[in-house]
Amino acid sequence: MTETIDLADVARRALPLVDLTNLNDDCTAEDITALCKRAVTAHGTVAAVCIYPQFVAQAVRELKGTGVRVATVVNFPAGGTETLDVVAETKKAVEDGADDIDLVMPYRAFMDGRKGFAEEQIIQVKAAIPAPAILKVILETGEIRDPLLIHMASQIAIGAGADFIKTSTGKVEVNATLEAAEIMLTAIEEARRDHQKNVGFKPAGGIRTVEEAGAYLALADRILGHNWVSAQTFRFGASGLLNALIGALDGTNASAGEGY
């Protein structure tokens, strides 16, 4: 009984933090309509939907008045697009109404020692996003792997203007892990302590159960304090997770199912 109450508490806390995601290669307009409907639940709304750029205008129309944000991805998923093209992609998404831009940092260039190139791309993309739209920078930690490099990538993204740093695209073998999350949350705490800069965190890819969500929330609480987590500072990038959260809140313990 105690476990059920705990799971419901975690689910209640996590549901408004979800960036409900469909980044499937075969995604259709009908899928976006279904996603937007899922974003508004009997237990409240998710934070955002996260979709490909070509669907932004549709999602903006379908979510009007709900308070659900529209997030999209650029330089996705490989992080290898030239900066001018990424900036153009970003500007088009913002014109279509995107609230959040999730940019894949040029992580392979970064790993090859081209840290300045990665930093400059983030700076230029940030400059193309007028407030109140925000920039989340995807580090692709499962590919970077090295803890010191993950910490450095976090620092570079934060210094270049990221409003959030995000673990993963969900498109590689290793996506969100608690180990990478701890490194990134520590970098966020360092930025807050040393520069009075508040940056958010988004674990993404492979988080499908209430227990897994609870582990990330507990980690954020430990590093940044119990009052830090909100939709302005913390998001889950997921699709299957929502079913598990609703199941916990309904008392049905529905499985997460498949998804990003």
CSV table of C-alpha atoms in Angstrom, one decimal, residues 81-89 121 124:
chain,number,residue,atom,x,y,z
A,81,THR,CA,24.4,20.1,-39.9
A,82,GLU,CA,26.2,23.3,-40.7
A,83,THR,CA,25.5,26.2,-38.4
A,84,LEU,CA,23.9,28.5,-41.0
A,85,ASP,CA,21.4,25.8,-41.9
A,86,VAL,CA,20.7,25.0,-38.2
A,87,VAL,CA,20.0,28.7,-37.6
A,88,ALA,CA,17.7,28.9,-40.6
A,89,GLU,CA,15.9,25.7,-39.3
A,121,GLN,CA,26.7,27.0,-33.0
A,124,GLN,CA,24.1,31.5,-32.9
